[in-house]
PDB file of C-alpha atoms and ligand atoms in Angstrom:
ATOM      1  CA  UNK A 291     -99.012 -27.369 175.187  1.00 80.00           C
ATOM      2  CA  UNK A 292     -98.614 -30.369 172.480  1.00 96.00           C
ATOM      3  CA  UNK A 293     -99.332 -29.474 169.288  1.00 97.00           C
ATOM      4  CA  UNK A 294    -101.810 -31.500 167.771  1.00 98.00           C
ATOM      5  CA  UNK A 295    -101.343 -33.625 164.620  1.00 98.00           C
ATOM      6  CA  UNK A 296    -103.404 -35.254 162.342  1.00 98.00           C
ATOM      7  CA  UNK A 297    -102.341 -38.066 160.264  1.00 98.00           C
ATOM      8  CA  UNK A 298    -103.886 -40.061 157.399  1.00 98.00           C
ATOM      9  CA  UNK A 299    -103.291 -43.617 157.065  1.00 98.00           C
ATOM     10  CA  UNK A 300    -104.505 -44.373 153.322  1.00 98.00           C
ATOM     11  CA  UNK A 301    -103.439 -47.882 153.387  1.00 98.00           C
ATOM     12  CA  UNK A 302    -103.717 -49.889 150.657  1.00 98.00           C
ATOM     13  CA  UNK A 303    -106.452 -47.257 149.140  1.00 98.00           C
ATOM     14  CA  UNK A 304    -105.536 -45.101 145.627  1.00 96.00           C
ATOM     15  CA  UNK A 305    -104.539 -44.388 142.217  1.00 98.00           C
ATOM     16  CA  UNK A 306    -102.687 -41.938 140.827  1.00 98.00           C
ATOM     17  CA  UNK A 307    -105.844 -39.970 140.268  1.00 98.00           C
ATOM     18  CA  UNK A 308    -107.532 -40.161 143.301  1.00 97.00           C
ATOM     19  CA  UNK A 309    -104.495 -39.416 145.344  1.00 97.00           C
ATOM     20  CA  UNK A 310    -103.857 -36.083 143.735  1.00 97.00           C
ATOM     21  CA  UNK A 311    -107.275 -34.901 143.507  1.00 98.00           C
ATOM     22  CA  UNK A 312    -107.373 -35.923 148.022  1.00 98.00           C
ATOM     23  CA  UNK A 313    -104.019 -33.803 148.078  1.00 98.00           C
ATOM     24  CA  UNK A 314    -105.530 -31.046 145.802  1.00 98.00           C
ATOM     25  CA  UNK A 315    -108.381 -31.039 148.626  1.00 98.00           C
ATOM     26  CA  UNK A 316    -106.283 -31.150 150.831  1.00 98.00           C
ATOM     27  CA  UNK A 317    -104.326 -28.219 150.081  1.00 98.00           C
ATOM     28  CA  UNK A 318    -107.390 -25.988 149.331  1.00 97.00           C
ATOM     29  CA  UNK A 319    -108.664 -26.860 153.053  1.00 98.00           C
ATOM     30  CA  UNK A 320    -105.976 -25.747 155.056  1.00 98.00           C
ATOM     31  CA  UNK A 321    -106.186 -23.307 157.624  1.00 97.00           C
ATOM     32  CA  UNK A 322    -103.716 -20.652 157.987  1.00 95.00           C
ATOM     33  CA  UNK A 323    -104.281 -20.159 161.284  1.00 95.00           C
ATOM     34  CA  UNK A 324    -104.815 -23.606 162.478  1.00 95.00           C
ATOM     35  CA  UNK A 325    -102.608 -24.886 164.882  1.00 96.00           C
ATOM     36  CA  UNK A 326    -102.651 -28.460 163.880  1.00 98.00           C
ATOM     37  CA  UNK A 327    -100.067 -30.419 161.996  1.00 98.00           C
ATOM     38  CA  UNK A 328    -101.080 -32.593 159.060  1.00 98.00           C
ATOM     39  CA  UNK A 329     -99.324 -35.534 158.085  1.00 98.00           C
ATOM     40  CA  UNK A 330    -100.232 -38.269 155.071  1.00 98.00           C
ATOM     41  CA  UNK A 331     -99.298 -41.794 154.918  1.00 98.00           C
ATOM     42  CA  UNK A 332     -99.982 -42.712 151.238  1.00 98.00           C
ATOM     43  CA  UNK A 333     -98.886 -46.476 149.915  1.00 98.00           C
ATOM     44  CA  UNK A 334     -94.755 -46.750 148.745  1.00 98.00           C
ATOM     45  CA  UNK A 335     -95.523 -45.959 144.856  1.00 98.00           C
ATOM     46  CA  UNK A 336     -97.644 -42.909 145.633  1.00 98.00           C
ATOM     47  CA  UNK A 337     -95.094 -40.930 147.876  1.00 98.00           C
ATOM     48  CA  UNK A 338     -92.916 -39.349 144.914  1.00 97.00           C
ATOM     49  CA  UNK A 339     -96.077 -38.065 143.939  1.00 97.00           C
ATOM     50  CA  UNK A 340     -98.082 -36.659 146.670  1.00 98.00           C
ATOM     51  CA  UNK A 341     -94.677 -35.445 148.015  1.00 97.00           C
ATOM     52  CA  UNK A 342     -94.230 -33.722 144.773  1.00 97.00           C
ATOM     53  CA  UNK A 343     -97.479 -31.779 145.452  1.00 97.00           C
ATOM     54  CA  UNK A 344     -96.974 -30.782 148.554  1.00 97.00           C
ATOM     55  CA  UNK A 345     -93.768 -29.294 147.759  1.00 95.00           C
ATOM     56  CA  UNK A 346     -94.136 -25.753 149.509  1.00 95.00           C
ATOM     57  CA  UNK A 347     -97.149 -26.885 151.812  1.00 97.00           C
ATOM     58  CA  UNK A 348     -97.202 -27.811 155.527  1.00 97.00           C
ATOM     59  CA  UNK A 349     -98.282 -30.853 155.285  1.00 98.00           C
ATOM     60  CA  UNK A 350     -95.701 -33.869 156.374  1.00 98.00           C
ATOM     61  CA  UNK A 351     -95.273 -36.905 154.302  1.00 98.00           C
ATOM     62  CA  UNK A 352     -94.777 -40.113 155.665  1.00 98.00           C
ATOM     63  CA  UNK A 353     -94.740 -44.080 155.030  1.00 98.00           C
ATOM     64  CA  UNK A 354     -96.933 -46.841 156.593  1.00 98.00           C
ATOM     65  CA  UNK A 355     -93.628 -49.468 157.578  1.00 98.00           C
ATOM     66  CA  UNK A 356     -90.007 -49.786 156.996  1.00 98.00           C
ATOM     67  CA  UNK A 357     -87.489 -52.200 156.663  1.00 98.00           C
ATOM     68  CA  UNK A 358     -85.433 -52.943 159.755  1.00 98.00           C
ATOM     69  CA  UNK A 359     -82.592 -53.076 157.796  1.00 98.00           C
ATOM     70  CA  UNK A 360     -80.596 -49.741 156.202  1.00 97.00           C
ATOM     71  CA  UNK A 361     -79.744 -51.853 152.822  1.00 97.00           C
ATOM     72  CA  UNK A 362     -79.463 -55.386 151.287  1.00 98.00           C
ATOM     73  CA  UNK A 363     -81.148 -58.288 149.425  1.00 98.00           C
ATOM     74  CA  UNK A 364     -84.795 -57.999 151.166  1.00 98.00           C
ATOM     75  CA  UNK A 365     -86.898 -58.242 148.021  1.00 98.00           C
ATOM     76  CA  UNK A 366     -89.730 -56.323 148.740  1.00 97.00           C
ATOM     77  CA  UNK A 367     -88.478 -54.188 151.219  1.00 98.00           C
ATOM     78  CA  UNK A 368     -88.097 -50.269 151.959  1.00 98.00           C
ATOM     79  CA  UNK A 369     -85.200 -48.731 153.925  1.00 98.00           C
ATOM     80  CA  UNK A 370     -85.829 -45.821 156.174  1.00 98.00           C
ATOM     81  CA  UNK A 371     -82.553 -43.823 154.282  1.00 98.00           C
ATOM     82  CA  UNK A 372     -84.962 -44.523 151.103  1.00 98.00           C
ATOM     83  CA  UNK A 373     -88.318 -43.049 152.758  1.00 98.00           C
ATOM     84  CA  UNK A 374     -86.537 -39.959 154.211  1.00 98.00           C
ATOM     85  CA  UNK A 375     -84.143 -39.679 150.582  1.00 97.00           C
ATOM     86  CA  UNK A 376     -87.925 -39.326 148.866  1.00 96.00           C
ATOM     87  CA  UNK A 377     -89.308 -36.569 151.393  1.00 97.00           C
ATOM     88  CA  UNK A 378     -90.653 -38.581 154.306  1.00 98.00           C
ATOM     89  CA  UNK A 379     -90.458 -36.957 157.741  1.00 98.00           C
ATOM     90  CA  UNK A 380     -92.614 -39.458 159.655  1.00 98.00           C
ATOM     91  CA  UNK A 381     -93.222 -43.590 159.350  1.00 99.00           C
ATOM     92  CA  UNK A 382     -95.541 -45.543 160.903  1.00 98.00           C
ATOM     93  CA  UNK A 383     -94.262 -48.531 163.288  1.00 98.00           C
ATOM     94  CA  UNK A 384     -96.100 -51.622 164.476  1.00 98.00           C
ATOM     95  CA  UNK A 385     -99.781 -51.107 162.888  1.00 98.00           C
ATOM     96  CA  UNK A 386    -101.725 -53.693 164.341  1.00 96.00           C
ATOM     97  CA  UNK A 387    -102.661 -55.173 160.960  1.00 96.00           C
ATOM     98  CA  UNK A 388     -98.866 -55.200 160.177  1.00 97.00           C
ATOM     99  CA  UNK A 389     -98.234 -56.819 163.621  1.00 97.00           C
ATOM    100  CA  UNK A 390    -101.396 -59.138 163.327  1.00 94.00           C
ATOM    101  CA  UNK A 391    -101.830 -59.657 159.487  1.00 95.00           C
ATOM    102  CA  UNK A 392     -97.930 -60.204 158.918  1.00 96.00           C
ATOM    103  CA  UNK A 393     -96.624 -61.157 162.352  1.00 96.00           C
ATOM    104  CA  UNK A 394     -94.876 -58.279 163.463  1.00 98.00           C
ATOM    105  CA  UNK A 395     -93.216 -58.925 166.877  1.00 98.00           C
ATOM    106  CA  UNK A 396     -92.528 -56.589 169.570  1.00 98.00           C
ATOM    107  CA  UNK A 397     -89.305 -56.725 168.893  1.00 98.00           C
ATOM    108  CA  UNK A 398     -89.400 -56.376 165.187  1.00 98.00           C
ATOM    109  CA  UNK A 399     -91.422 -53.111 165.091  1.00 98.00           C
ATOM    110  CA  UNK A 400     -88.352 -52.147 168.340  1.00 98.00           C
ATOM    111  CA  UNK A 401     -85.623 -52.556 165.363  1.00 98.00           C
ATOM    112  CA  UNK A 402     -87.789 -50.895 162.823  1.00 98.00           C
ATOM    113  CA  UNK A 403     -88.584 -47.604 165.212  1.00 98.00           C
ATOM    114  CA  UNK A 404     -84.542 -48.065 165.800  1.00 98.00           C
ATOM    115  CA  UNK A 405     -83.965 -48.055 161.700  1.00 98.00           C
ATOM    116  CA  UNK A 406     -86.172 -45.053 161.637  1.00 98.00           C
ATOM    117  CA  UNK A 407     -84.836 -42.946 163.589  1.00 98.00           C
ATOM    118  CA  UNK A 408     -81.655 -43.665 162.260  1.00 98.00           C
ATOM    119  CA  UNK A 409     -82.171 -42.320 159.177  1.00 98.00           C
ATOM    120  CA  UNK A 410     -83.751 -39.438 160.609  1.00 98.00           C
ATOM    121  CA  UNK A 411     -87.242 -39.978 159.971  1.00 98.00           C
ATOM    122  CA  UNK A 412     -90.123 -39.644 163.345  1.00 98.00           C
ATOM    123  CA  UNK A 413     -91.451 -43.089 163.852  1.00 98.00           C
ATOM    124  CA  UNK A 414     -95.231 -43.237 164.707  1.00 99.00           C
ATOM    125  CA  UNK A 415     -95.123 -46.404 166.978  1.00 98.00           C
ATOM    126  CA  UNK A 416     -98.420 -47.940 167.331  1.00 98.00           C
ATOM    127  CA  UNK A 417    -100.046 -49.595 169.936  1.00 98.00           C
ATOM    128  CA  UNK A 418    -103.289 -51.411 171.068  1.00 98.00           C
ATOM    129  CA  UNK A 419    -104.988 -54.651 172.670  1.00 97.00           C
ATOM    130  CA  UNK A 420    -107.184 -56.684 170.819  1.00 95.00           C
ATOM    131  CA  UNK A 421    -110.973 -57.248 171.601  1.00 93.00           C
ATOM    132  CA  UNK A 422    -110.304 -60.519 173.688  1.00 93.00           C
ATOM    133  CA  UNK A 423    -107.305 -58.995 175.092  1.00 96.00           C
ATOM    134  CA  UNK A 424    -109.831 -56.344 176.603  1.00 94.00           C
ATOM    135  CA  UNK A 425    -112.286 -58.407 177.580  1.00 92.00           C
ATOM    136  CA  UNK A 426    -109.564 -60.417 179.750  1.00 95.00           C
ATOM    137  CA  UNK A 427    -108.690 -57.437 181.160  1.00 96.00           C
ATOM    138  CA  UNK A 428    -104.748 -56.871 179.756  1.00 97.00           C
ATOM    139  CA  UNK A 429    -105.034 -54.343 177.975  1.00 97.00           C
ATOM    140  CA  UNK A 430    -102.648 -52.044 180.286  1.00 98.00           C
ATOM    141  CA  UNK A 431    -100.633 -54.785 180.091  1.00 98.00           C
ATOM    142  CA  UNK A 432    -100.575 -55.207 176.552  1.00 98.00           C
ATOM    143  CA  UNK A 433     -99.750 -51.673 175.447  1.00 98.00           C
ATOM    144  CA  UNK A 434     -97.286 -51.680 178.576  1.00 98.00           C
ATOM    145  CA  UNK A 435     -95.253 -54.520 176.829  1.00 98.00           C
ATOM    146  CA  UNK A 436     -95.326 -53.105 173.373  1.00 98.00           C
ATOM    147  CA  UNK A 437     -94.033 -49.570 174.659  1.00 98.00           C
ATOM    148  CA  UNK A 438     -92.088 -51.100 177.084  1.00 98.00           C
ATOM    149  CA  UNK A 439     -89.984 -53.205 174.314  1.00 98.00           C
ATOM    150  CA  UNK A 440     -89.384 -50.133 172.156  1.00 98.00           C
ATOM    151  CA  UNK A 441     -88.335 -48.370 175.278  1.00 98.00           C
ATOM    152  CA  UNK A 442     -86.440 -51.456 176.375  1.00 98.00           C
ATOM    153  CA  UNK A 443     -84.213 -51.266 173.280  1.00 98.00           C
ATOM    154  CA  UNK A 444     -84.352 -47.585 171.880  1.00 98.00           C
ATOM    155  CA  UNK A 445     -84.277 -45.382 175.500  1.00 98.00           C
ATOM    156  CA  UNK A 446     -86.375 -43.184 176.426  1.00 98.00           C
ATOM    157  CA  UNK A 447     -84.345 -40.074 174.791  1.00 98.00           C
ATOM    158  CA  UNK A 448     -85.734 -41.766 171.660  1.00 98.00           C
ATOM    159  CA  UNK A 449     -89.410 -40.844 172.328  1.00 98.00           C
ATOM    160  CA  UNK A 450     -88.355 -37.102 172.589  1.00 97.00           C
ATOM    161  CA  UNK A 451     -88.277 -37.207 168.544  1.00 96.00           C
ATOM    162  CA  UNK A 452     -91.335 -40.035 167.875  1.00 98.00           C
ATOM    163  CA  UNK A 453     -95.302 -40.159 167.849  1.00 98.00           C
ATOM    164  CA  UNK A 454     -97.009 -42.745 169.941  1.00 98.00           C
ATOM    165  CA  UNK A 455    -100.979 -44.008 168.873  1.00 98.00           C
ATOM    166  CA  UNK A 456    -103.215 -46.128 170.447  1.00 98.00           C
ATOM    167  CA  UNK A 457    -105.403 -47.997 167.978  1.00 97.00           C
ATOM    168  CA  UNK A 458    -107.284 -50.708 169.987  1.00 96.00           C
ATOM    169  CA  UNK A 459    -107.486 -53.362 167.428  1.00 94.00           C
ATOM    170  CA  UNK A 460    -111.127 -53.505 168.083  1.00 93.00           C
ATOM    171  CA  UNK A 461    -111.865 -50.345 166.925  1.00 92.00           C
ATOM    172  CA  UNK A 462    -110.240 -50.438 163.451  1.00 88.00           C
ATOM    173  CA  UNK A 463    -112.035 -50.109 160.638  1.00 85.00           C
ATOM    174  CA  UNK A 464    -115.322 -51.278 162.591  1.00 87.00           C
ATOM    175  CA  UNK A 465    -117.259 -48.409 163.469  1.00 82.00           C
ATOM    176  CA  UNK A 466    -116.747 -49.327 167.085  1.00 83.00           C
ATOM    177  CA  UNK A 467    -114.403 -46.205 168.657  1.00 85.00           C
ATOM    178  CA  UNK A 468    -113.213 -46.802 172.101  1.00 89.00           C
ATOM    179  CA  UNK A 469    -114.968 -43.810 174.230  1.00 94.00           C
ATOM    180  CA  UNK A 470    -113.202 -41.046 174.922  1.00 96.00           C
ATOM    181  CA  UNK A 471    -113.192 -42.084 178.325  1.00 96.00           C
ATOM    182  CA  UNK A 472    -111.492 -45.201 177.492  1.00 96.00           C
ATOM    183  CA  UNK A 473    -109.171 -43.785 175.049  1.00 97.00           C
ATOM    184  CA  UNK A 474    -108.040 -41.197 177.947  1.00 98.00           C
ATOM    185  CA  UNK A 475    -107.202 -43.979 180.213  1.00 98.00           C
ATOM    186  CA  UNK A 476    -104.739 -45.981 177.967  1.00 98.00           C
ATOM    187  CA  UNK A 477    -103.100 -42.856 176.562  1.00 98.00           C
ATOM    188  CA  UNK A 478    -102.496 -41.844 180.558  1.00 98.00           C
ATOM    189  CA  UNK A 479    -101.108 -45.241 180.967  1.00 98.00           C
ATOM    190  CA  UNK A 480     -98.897 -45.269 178.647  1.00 98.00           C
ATOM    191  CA  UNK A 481     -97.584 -41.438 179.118  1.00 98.00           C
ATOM    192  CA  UNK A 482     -97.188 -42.511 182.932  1.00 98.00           C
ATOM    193  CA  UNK A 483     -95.090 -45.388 181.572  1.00 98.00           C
ATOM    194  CA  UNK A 484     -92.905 -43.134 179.584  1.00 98.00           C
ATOM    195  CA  UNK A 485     -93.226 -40.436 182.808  1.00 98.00           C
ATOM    196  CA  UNK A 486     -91.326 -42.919 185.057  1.00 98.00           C
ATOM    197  CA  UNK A 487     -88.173 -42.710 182.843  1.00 98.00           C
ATOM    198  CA  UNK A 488     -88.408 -38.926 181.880  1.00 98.00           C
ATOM    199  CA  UNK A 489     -91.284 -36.929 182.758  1.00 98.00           C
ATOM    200  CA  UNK A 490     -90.468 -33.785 180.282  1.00 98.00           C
ATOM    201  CA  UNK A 491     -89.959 -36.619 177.681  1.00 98.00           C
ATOM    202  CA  UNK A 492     -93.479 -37.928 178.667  1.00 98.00           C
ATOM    203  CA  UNK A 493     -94.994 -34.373 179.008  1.00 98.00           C
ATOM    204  CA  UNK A 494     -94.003 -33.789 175.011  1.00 98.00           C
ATOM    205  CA  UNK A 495     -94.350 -36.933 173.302  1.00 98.00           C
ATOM    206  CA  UNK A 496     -97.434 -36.822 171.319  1.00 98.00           C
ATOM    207  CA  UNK A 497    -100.167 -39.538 171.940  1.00 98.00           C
ATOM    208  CA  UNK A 498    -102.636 -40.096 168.582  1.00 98.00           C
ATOM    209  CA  UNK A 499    -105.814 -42.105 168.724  1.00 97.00           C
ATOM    210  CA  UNK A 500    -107.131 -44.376 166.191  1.00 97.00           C
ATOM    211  CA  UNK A 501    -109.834 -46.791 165.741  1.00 95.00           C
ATOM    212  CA  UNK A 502    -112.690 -45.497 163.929  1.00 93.00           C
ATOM    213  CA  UNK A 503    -112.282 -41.460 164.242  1.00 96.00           C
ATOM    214  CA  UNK A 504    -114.759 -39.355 162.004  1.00 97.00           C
ATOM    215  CA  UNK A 505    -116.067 -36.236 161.916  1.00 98.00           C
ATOM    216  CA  UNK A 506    -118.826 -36.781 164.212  1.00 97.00           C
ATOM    217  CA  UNK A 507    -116.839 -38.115 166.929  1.00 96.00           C
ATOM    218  CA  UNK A 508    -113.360 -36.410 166.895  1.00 97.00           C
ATOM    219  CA  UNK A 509    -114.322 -33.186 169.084  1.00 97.00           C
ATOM    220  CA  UNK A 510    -115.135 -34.821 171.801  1.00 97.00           C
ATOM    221  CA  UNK A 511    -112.147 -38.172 171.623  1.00 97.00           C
ATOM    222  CA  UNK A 512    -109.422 -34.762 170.700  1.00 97.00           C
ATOM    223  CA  UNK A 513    -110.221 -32.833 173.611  1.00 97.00           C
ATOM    224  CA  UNK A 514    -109.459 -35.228 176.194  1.00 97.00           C
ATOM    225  CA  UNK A 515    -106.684 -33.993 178.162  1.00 97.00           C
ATOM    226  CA  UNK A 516    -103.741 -36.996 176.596  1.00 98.00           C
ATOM    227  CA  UNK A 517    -105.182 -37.005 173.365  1.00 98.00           C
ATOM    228  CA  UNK A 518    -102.817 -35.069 171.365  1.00 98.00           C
ATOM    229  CA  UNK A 519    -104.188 -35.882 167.718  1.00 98.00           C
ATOM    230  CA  UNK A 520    -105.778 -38.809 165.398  1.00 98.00           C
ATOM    231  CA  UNK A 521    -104.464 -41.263 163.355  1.00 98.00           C
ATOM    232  CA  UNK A 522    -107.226 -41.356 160.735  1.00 98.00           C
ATOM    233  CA  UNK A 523    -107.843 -44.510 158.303  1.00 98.00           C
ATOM    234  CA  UNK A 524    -110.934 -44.856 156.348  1.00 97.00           C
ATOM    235  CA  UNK A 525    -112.028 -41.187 156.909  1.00 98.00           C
ATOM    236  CA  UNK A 526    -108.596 -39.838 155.747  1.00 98.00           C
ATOM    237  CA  UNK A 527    -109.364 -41.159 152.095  1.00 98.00           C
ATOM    238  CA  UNK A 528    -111.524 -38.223 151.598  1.00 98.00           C
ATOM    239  CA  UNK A 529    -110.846 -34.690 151.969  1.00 98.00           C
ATOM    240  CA  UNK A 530    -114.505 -33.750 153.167  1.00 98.00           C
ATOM    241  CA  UNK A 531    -114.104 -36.150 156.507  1.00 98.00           C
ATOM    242  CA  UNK A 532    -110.936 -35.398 157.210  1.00 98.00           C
ATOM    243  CA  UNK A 533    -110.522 -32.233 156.671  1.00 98.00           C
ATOM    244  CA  UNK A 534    -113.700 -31.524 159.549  1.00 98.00           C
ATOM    245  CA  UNK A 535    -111.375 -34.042 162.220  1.00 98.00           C
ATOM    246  CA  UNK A 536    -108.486 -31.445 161.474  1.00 98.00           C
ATOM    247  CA  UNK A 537    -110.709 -28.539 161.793  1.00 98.00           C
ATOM    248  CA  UNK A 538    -112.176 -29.705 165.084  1.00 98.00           C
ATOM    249  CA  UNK A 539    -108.407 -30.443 166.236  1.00 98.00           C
ATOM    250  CA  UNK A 540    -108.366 -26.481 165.218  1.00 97.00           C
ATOM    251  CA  UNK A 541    -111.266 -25.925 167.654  1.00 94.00           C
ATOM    252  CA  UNK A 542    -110.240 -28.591 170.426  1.00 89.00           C
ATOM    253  CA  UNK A 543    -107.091 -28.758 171.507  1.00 75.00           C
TER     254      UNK A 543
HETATM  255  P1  PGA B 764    -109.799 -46.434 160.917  1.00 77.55           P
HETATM  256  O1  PGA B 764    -108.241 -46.880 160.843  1.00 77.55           O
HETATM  257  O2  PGA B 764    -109.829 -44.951 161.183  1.00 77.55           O
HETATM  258  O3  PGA B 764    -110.347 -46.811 159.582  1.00 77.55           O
HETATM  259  O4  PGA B 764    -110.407 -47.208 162.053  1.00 77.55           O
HETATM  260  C1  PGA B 764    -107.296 -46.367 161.733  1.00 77.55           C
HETATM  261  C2  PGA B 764    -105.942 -46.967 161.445  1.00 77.55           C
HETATM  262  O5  PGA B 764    -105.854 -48.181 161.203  1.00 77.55           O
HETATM  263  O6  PGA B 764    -104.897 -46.283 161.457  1.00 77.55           O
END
């Protein structure tokens, strides 16, 4: 059975003081006998920090993007040697708003889940259709393509040490969740996808949802059969909401 895993994407939330007191939270809400994972995604200037405090603790640090590239003059940029040489285990790849907000393309977040795993770090590669992309009826086809390029370019004996999540870009930071229902349909899709390469591969890679998971609604979205864990935005900034979606991935799955 897939462990579950929980993950936090903080985005462009914090300070110094309100990330330590969420990690202090944090840490005082963890169950020793829960049996799933925790990982935080808090912005670049924040993860000396938090990692700092979770020195010790079983909670997994990771970053919300990467560079493509291992070195060089990219002003701005973060290498995936520089995430894992400051404690991260994990990155997320392909965010919609990175792919929509800063025009990611399918093959850039390919090279960037490439550059992660170089470096050793689990790339979270994210996935989803957008509201008109629904509508139109693609959204198979959408997530198809945006697996299929990583796939395309990394193998599929690079999913045996990754995280996949559907976000539908619809459900985002709006309120609106896809039901589980429809949530359990893409994430079949796409493990099917990854099934007709490798089906052990497929059987173990870990499927997240996000789009709008809190407290009230993560029971029932977790305990759907390919559902293998949340990637939590707004209610991952406090420790009250999303401490409750780990506890019900405690109860769930
Ligand atoms: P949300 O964000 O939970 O606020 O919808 C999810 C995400 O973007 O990872």
């Amino acid at each position: 059975m897939r462990t579950p895993l929980i993950a936090g994407n903080w985005k462009m939330y914090g300070s110094r003081e309100r990330v330590g007191q969420l990690i202090a939270d944090i840490r005082a809400q963890l169950d020793p006998n829960g049996r799933a994972e925790l990982l935080v995604l808090p912005p670049f200037p924040y993860l000396g920090l938090v990692g700092s405090q979770l020195d010790g603790v079983p909670v997994d640090l990771g970053a919300q993007d990467v560079s493509a590239y291992s070195e060089g003059a990219y002003t701005g940029e973060v290498s995936a040697g520089m995430l894992a040489d400051c404690g991260c285990s994990h990155v997320l790849v392909g965010h919609s708003e990175r792919r929509t907000l800063h025009g990611e393309s399918d093959e850039l977040v390919a090279a960037k889940f490439i550059a992660a795993q170089a470096a050793g770090l689990k790339p979270v590669l994210c996935v989803g259709e957008t509201l008109e992309e629904r509508d139109q009826g693609q959204t198979e086809e959408v997530v198809q393509r945006q697996v299929g390029r990583v796939l395309q370019e990394a193998g599929i004996g690079a999913f045996s040490d990754a995280v996949l999540a559907y976000e539908p870009v619809w459900a985002i930071g709006t309120g609106r969740t896809a039901s589980p229902v429809q949530a359990q349909a893409v994430h079949a899709v796409i493990r099917a996808q990854l099934a007709a390469e490798d089906a052990t591969i497929a059987g173990q890679v870990r499927i997240l949802y996000g789009g709008s998971v809190k407290p009230d609604n993560a029971a029932e979205i977790l305990a759907r059969e390919d559902i293998d864990g949340g990637l939590i935005g707004g209610a991952s900034l406090q420790a009250e909401s999303f401490m409750a979606i780990y506890r019900a991935a405690n109860q769930v799955c």
